[in-house]
Tab-separated table of N, CA and C in Angstrom:
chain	number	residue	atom	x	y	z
A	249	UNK	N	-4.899	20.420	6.131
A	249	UNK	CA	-3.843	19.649	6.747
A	249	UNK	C	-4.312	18.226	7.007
A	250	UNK	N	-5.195	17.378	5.927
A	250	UNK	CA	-5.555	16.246	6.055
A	250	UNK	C	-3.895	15.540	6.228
A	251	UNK	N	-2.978	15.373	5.931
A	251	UNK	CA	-1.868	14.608	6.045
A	251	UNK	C	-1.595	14.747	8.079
A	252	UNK	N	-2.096	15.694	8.840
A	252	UNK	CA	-1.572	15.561	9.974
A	252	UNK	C	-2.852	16.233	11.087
A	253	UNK	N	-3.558	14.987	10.907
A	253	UNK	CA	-4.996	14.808	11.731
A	253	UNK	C	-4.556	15.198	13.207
A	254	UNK	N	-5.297	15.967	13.692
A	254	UNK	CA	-5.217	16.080	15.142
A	254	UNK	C	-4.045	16.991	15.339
A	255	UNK	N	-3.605	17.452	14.216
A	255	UNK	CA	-2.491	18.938	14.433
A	255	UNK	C	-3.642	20.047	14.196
A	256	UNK	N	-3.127	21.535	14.848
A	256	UNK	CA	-3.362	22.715	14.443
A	256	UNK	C	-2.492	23.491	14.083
A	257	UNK	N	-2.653	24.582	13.101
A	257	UNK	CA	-1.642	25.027	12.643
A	257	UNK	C	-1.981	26.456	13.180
A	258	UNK	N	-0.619	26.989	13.557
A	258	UNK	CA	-0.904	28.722	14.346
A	258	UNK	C	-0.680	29.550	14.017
A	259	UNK	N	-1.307	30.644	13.659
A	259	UNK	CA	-0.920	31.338	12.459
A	259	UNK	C	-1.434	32.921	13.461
A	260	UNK	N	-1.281	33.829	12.447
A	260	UNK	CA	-1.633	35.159	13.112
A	260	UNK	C	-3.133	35.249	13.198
A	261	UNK	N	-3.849	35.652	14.560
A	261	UNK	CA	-5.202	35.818	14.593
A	261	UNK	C	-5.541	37.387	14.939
A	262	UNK	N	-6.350	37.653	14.645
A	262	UNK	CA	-6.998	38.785	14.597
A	262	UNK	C	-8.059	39.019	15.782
A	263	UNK	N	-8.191	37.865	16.169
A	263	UNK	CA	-9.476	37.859	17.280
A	263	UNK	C	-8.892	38.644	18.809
A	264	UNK	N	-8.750	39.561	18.964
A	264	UNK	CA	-8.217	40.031	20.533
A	264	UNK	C	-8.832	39.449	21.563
A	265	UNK	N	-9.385	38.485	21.531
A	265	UNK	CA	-9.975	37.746	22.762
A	265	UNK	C	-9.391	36.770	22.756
A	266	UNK	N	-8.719	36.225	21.807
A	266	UNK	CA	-7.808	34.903	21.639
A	266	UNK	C	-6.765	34.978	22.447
A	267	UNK	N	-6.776	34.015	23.540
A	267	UNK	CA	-5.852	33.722	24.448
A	267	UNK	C	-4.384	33.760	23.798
A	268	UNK	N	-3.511	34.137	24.443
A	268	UNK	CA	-1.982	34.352	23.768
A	268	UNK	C	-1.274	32.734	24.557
A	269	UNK	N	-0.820	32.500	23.690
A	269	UNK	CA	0.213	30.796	23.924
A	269	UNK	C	0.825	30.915	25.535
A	270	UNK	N	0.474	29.512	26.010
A	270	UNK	CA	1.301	30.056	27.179
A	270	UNK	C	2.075	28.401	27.137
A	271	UNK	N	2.441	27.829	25.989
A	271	UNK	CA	3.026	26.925	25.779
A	271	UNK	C	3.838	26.675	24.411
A	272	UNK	N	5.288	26.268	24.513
A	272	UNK	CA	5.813	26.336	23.188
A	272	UNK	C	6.172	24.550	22.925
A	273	UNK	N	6.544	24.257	21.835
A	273	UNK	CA	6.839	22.696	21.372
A	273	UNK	C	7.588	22.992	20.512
A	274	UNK	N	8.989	22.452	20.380
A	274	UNK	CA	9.984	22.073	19.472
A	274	UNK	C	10.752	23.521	18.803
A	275	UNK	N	10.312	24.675	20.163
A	275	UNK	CA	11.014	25.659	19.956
A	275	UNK	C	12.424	25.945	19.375
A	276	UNK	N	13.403	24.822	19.454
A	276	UNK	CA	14.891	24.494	19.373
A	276	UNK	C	15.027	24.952	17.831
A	277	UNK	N	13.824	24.518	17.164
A	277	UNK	CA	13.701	24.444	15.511
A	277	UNK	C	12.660	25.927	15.041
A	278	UNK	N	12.688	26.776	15.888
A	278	UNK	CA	11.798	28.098	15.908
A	278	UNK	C	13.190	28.913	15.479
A	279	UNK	N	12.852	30.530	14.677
A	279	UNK	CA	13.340	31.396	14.781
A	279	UNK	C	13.557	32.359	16.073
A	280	UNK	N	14.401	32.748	16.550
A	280	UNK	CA	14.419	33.434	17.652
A	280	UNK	C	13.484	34.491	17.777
A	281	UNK	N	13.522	35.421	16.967
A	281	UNK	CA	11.905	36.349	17.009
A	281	UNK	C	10.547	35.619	17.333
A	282	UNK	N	10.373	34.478	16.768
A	282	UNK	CA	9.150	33.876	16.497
A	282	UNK	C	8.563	33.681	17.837
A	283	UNK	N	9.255	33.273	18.879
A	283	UNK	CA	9.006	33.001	20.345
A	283	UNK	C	9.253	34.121	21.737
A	284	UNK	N	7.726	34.313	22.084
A	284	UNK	CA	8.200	35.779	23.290
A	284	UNK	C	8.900	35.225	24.299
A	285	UNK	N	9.109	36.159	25.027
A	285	UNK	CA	10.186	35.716	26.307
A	285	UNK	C	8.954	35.536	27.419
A	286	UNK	N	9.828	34.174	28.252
A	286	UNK	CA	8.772	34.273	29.316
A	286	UNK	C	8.314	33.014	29.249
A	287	UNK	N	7.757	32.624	27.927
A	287	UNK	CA	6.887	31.199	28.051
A	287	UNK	C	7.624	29.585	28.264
A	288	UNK	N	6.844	28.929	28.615
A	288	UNK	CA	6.892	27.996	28.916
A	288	UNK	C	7.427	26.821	28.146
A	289	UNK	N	8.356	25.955	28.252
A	289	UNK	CA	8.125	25.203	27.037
A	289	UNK	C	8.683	23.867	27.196
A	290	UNK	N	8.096	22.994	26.158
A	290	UNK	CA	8.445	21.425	26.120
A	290	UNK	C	9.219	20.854	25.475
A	291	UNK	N	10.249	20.066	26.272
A	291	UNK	CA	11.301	19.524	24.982
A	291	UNK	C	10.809	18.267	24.528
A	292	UNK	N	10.663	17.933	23.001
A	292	UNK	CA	9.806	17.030	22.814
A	292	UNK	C	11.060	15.724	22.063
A	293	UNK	N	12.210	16.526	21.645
A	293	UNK	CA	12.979	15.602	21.057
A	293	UNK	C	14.053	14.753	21.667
């Protein structure tokens, strides 16, 4: 992802120690499944 320095991209992890999101961004443009209920989130637009 050289075109967008200082992004991460989030993908499915396997690591069970990996903290679960407790923040969403530009959810508006998410699939409804894609996002659990509960979290937090930022309107960025």
């Amino acid at each position: 992802m050289s075109a967008l320095p200082g992004v991460v991209a989030v993908g499915a992890f396997a690591e069970p120690g990996f903290p679960a999101p407790c923040l969403a961004i530009y959810e508006v443009r998410a699939h409804v499944w894609a996002l659990p209920s509960g979290l937090d989130s930022e309107d960025l637009d």
